Coordinates of N, CA and C in Angstrom, one line a residue:
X1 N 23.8 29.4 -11.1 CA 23.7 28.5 -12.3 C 22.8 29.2 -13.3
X2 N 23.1 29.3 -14.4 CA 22.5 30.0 -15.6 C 21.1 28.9 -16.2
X3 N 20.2 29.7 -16.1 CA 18.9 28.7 -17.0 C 19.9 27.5 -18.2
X4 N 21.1 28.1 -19.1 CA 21.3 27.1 -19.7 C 22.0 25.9 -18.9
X5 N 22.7 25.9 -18.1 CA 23.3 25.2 -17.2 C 23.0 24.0 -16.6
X6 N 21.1 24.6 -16.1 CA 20.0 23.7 -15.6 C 19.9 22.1 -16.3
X7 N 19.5 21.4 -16.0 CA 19.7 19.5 -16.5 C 18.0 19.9 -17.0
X8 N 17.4 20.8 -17.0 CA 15.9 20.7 -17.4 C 15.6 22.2 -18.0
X9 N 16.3 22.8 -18.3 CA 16.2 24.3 -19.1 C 15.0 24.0 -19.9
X10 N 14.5 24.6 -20.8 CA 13.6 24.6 -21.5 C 12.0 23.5 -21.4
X11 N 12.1 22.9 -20.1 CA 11.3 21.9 -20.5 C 10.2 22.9 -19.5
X12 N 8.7 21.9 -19.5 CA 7.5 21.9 -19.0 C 8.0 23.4 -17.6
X13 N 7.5 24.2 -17.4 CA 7.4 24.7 -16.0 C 6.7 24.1 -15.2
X14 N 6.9 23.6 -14.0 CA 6.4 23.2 -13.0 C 5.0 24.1 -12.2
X15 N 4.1 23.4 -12.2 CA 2.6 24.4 -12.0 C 2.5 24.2 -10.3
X16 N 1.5 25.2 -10.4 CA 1.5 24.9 -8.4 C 0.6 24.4 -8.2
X17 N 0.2 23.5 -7.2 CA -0.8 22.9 -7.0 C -1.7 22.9 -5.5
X18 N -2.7 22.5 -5.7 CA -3.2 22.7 -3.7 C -2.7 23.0 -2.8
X19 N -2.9 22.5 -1.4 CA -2.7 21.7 -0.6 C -3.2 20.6 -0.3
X20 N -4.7 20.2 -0.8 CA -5.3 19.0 -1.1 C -4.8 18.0 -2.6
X21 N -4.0 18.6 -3.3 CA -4.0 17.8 -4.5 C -2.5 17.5 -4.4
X22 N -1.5 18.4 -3.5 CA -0.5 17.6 -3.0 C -0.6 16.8 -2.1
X23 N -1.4 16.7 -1.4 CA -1.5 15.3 -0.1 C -1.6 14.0 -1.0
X24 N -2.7 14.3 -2.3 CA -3.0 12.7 -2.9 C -1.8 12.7 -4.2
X25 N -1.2 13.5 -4.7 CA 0.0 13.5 -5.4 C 1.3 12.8 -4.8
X26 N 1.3 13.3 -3.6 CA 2.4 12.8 -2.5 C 2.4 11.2 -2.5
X27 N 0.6 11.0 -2.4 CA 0.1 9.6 -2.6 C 1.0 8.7 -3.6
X28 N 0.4 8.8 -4.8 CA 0.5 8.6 -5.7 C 2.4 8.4 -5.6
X29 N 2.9 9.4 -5.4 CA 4.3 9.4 -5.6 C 5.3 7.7 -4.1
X30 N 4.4 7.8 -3.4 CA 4.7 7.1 -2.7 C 4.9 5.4 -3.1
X31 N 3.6 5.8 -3.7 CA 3.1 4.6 -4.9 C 4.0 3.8 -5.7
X32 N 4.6 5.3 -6.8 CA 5.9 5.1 -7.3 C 7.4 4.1 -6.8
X33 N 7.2 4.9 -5.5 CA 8.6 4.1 -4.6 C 8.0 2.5 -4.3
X34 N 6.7 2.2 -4.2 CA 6.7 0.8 -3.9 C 6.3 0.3 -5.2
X35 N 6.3 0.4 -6.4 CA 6.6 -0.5 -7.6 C 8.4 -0.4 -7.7
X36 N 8.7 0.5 -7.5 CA 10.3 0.5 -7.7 C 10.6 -1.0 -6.6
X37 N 10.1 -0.9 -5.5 CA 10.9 -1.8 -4.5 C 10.3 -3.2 -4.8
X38 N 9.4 -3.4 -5.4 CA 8.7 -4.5 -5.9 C 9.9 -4.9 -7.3
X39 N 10.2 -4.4 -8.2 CA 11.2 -4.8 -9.0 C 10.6 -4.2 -10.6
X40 N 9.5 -3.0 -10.5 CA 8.9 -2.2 -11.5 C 8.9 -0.8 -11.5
X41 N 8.9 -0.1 -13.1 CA 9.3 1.4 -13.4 C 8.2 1.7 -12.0
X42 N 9.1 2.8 -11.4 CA 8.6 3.6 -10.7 C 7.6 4.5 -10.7
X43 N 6.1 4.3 -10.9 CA 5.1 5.0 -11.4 C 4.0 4.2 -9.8
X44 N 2.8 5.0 -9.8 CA 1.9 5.4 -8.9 C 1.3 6.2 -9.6
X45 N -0.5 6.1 -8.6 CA -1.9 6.5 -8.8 C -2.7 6.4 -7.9
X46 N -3.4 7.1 -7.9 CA -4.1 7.3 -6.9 C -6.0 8.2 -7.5
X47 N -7.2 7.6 -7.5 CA -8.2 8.3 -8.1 C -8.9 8.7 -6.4
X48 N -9.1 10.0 -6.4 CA -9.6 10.4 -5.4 C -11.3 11.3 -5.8
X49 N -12.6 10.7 -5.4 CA -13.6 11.5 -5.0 C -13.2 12.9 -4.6
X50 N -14.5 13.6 -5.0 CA -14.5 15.2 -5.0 C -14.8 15.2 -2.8
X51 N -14.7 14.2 -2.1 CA -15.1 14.3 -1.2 C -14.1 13.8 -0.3
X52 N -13.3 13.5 -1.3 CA -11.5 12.8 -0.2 C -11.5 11.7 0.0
X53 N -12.9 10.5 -0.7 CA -12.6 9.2 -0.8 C -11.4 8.7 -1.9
X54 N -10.8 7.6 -1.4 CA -10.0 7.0 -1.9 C -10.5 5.9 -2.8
X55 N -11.1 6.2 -4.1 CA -11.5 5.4 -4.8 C -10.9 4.1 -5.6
X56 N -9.6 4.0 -5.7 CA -9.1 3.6 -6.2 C -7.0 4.0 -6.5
X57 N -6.9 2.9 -6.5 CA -5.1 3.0 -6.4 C -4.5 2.1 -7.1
X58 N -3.0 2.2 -7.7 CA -2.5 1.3 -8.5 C -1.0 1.6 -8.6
X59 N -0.1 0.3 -8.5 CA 1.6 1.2 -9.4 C 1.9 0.1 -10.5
X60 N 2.5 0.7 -11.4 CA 3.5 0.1 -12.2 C 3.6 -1.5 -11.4
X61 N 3.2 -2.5 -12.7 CA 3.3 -4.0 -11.8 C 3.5 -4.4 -13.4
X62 N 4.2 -4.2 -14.2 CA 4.8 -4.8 -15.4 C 5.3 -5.9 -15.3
X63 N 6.6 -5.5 -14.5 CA 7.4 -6.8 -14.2 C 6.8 -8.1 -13.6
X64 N 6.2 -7.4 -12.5 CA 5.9 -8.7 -11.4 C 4.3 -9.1 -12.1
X65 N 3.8 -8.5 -12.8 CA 2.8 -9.2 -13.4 C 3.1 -9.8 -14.9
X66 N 4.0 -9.4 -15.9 CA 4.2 -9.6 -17.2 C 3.3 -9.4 -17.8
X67 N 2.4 -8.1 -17.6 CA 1.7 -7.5 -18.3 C 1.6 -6.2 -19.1
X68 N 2.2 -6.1 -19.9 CA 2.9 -4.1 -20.3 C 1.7 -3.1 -20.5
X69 N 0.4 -3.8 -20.0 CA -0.7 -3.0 -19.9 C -1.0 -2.4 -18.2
X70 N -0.1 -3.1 -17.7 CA -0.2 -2.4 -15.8 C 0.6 -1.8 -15.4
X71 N 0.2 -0.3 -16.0 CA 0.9 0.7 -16.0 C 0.0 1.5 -14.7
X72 N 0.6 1.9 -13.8 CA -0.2 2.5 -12.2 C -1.9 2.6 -12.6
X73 N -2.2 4.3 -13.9 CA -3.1 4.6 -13.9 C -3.6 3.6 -14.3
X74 N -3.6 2.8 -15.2 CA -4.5 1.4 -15.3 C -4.9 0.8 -14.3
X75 N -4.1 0.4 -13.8 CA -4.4 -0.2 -12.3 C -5.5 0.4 -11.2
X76 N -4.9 2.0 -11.3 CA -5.7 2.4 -10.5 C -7.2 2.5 -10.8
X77 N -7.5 2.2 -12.2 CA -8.7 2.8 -13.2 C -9.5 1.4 -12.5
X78 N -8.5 0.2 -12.8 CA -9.3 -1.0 -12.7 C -9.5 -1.1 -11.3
X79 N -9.1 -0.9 -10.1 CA -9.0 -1.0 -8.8 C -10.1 -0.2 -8.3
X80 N -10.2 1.2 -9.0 CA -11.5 1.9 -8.4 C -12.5 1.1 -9.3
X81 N -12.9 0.9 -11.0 CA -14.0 0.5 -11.7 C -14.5 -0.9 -10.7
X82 N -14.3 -1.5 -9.8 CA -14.5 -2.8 -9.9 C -15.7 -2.2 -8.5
X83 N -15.5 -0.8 -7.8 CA -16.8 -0.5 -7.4 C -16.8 0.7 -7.7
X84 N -17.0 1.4 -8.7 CA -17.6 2.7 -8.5 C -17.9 2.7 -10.2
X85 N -18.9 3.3 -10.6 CA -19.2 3.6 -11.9 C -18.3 4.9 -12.6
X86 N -19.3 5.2 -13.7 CA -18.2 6.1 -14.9 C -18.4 7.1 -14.1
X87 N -20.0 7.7 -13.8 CA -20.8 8.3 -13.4 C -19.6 9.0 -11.8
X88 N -19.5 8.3 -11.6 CA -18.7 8.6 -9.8 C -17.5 8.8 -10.2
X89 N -16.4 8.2 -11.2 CA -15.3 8.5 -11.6 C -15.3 10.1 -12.6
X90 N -16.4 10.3 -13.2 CA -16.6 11.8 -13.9 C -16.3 13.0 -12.8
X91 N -16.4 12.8 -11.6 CA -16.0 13.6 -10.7 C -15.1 13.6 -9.5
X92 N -14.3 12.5 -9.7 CA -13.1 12.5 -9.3 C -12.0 12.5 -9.9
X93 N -10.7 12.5 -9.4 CA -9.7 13.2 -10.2 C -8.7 11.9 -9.7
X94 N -8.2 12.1 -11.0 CA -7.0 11.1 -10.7 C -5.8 11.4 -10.6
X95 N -4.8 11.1 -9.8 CA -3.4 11.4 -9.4 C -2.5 10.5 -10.1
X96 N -1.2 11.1 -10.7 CA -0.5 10.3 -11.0 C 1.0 10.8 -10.8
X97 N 2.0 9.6 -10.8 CA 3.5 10.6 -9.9 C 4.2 11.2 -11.5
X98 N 3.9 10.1 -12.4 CA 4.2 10.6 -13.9 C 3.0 11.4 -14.6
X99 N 2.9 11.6 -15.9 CA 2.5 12.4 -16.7 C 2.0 10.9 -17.5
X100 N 0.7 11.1 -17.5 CA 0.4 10.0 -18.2 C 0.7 9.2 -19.7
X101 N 0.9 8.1 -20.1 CA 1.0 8.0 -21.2 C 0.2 7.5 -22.4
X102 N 0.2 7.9 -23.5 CA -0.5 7.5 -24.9 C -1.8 6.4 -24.3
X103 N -1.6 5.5 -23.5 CA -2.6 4.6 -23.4 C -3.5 4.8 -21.9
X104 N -2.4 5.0 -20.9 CA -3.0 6.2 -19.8 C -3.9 6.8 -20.6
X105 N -3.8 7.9 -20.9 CA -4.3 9.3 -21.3 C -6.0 8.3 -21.8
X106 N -5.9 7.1 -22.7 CA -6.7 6.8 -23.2 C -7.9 6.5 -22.4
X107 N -7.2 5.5 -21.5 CA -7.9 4.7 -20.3 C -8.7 5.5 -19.4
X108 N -7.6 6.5 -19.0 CA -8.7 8.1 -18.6 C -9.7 8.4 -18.9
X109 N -9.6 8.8 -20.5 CA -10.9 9.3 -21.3 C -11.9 7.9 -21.2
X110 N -11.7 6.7 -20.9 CA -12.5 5.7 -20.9 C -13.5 5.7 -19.5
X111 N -12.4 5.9 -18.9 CA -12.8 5.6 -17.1 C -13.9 7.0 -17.0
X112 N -13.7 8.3 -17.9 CA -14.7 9.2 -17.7 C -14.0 10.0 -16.9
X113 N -12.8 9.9 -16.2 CA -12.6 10.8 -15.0 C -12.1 11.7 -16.3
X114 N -12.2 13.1 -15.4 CA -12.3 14.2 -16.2 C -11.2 15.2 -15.5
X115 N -10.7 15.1 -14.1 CA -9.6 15.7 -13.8 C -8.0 15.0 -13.8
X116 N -7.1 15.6 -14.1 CA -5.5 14.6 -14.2 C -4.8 15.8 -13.7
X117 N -3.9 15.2 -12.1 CA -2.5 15.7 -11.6 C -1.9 15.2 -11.7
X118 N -0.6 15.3 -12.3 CA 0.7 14.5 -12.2 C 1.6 15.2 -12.4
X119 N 2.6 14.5 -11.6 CA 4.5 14.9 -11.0 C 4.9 15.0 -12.0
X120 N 6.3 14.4 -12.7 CA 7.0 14.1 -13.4 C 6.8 14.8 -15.0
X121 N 6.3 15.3 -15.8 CA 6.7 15.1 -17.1 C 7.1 14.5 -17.9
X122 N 6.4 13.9 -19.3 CA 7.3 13.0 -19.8 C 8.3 13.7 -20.4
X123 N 8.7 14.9 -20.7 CA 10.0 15.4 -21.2 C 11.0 14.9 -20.5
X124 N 10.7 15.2 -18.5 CA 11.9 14.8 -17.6 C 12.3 13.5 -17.8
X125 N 11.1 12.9 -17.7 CA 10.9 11.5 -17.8 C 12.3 10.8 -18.8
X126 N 12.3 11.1 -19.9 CA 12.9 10.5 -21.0 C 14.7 10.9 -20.7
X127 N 14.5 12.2 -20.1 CA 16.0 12.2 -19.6 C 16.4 10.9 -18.6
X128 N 15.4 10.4 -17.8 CA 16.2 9.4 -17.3 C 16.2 7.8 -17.5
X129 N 14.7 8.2 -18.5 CA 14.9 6.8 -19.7 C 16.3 6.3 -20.4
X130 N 16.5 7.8 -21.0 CA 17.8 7.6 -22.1 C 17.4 7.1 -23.6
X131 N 18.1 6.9 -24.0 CA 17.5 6.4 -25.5 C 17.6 5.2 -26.1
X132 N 17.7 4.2 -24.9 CA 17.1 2.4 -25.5 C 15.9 2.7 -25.8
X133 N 16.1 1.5 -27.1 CA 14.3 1.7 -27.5 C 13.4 0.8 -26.5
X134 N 14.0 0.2 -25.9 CA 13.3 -0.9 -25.0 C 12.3 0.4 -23.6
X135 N 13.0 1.3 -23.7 CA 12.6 2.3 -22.7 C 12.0 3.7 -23.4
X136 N 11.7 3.8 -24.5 CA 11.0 4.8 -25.2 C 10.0 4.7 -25.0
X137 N 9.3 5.8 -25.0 CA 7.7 5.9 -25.1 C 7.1 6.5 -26.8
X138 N 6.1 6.8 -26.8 CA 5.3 7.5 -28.1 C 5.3 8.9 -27.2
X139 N 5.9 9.9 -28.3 CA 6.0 11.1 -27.5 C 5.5 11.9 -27.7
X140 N 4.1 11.8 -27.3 CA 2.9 12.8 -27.1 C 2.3 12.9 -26.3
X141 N 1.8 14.2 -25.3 CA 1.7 14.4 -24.3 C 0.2 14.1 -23.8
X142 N 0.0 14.1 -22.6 CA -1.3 13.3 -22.8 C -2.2 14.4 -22.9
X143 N -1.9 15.9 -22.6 CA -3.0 16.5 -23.0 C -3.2 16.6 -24.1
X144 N -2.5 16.7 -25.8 CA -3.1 16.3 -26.9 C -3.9 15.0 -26.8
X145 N -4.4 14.0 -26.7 CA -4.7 12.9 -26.2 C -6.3 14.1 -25.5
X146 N -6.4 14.5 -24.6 CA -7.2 15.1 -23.7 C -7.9 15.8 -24.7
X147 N -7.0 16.8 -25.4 CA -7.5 17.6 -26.2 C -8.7 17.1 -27.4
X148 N -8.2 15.8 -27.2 CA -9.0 15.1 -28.8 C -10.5 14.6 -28.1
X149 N -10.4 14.6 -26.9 CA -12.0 14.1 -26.2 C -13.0 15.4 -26.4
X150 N -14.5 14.8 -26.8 CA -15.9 14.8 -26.5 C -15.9 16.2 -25.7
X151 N -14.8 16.0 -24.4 CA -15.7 17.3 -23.2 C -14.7 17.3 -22.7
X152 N -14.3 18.5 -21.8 CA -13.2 19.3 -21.3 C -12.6 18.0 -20.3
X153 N -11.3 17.7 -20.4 CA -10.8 17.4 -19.0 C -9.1 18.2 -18.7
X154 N -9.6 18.4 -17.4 CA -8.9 19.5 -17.1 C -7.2 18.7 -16.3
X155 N -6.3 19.0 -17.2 CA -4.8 18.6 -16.7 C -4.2 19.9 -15.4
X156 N -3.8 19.0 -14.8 CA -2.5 19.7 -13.9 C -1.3 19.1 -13.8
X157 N 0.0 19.7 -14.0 CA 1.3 18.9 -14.2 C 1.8 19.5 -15.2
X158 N 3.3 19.7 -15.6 CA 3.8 19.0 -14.4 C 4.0 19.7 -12.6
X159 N 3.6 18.7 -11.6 CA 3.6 19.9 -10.3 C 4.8 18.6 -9.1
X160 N 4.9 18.9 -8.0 CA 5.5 18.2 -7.7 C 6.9 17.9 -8.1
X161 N 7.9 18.5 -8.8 CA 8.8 17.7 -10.2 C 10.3 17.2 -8.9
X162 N 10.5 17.5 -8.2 CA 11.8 16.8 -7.5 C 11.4 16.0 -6.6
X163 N 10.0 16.2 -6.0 CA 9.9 14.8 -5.4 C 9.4 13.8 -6.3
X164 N 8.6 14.2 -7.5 CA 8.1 12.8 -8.3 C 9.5 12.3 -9.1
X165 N 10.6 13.4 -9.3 CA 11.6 12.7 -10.0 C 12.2 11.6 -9.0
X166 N 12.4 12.0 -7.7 CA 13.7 10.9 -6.9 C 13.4 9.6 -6.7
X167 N 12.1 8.7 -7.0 CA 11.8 7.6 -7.1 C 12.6 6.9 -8.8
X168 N 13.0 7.7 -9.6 CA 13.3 7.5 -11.1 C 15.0 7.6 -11.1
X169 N 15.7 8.3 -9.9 CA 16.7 8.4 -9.8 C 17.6 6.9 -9.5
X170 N 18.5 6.3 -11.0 CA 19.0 5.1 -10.7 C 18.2 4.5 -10.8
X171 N 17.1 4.3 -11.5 CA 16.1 2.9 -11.8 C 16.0 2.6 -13.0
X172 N 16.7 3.5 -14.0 CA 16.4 2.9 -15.4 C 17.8 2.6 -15.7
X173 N 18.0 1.6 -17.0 CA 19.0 1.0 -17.4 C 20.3 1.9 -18.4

């Protein structure tokens, strides 16, 4: 099959990542699969300590909460903040099975955490959105977003890309 042939030619290359940052990626993607089975977009998080503590975790809970602010990394931001400071999140890294978005990206720069892994791409992403506007995003990537912060935070992603995609396969409308 010819690069043009490919359902993703031209988009993001896929980066390589650990073997510690795919264990808590994996996390995160798992994550994904249980907001899908709950009855929400398939997204997962996971904020992991520079020491392999599990600080915090979250997935996509839109639906079952009717909140369009409980998007995983939120979740996960609020689930680790409620014990650990900025201070402790500046050095842990947060996992995510997607590529964060416009208000992710934000929440990050708030939470202080200064490292981001994530699966998916939102380029891939939108292929299996489609183009309801009810399922659009703002399409900027969250490292512009990253770019615009105070002090370096260091992205990885897209890594993972066919296992963070198969939680997304048949879930959108």
């Amino acid at each position: 099959m010819s690069a043009a042939e490919k359902p993703f030619a031209g988009f993001p290359a896929e980066q390589a990542v650990s073997e510690r940052d795919g264990v808590y990626l994996r996390q995160a993607i798992a994550l994904s699969r249980t907001a899908r089975e709950r009855g929400n977009r398939p997204f997962g998080s996971v904020i992991v300590a520079a020491d392999g503590t599990v600080l915090g975790q979250g997935w996509n809970s839109n639906s079952e909460l009717g909140d369009c602010t409980a998007h995983a990394e939120v979740q996960a931001i609020r689930d680790a903040s409620q014990r650990h400071g900025r201070d402790t999140l500046q050095e842990a890294t947060i996992y995510a099975s997607g590529e964060p978005c416009v208000m992710c990206a934000g929440a990050i720069f708030w939470a202080n955490l200064r490292r981001v892994v994530y699966g998916i791409d939102d380029q891939r992403l939108r292929v299996f959105r489609g183009e309801r506007l009810d399922q659009r995003d703002v399409e900027l990537s969250c490292r512009d977003v990253f770019r615009a912060a105070p002090f370096e935070m260091a992205c990885t992603g897209p890594a993972l890309i066919d296992e963070a995609s198969q939680p997304h396969v048949g879930a959108w409308k």
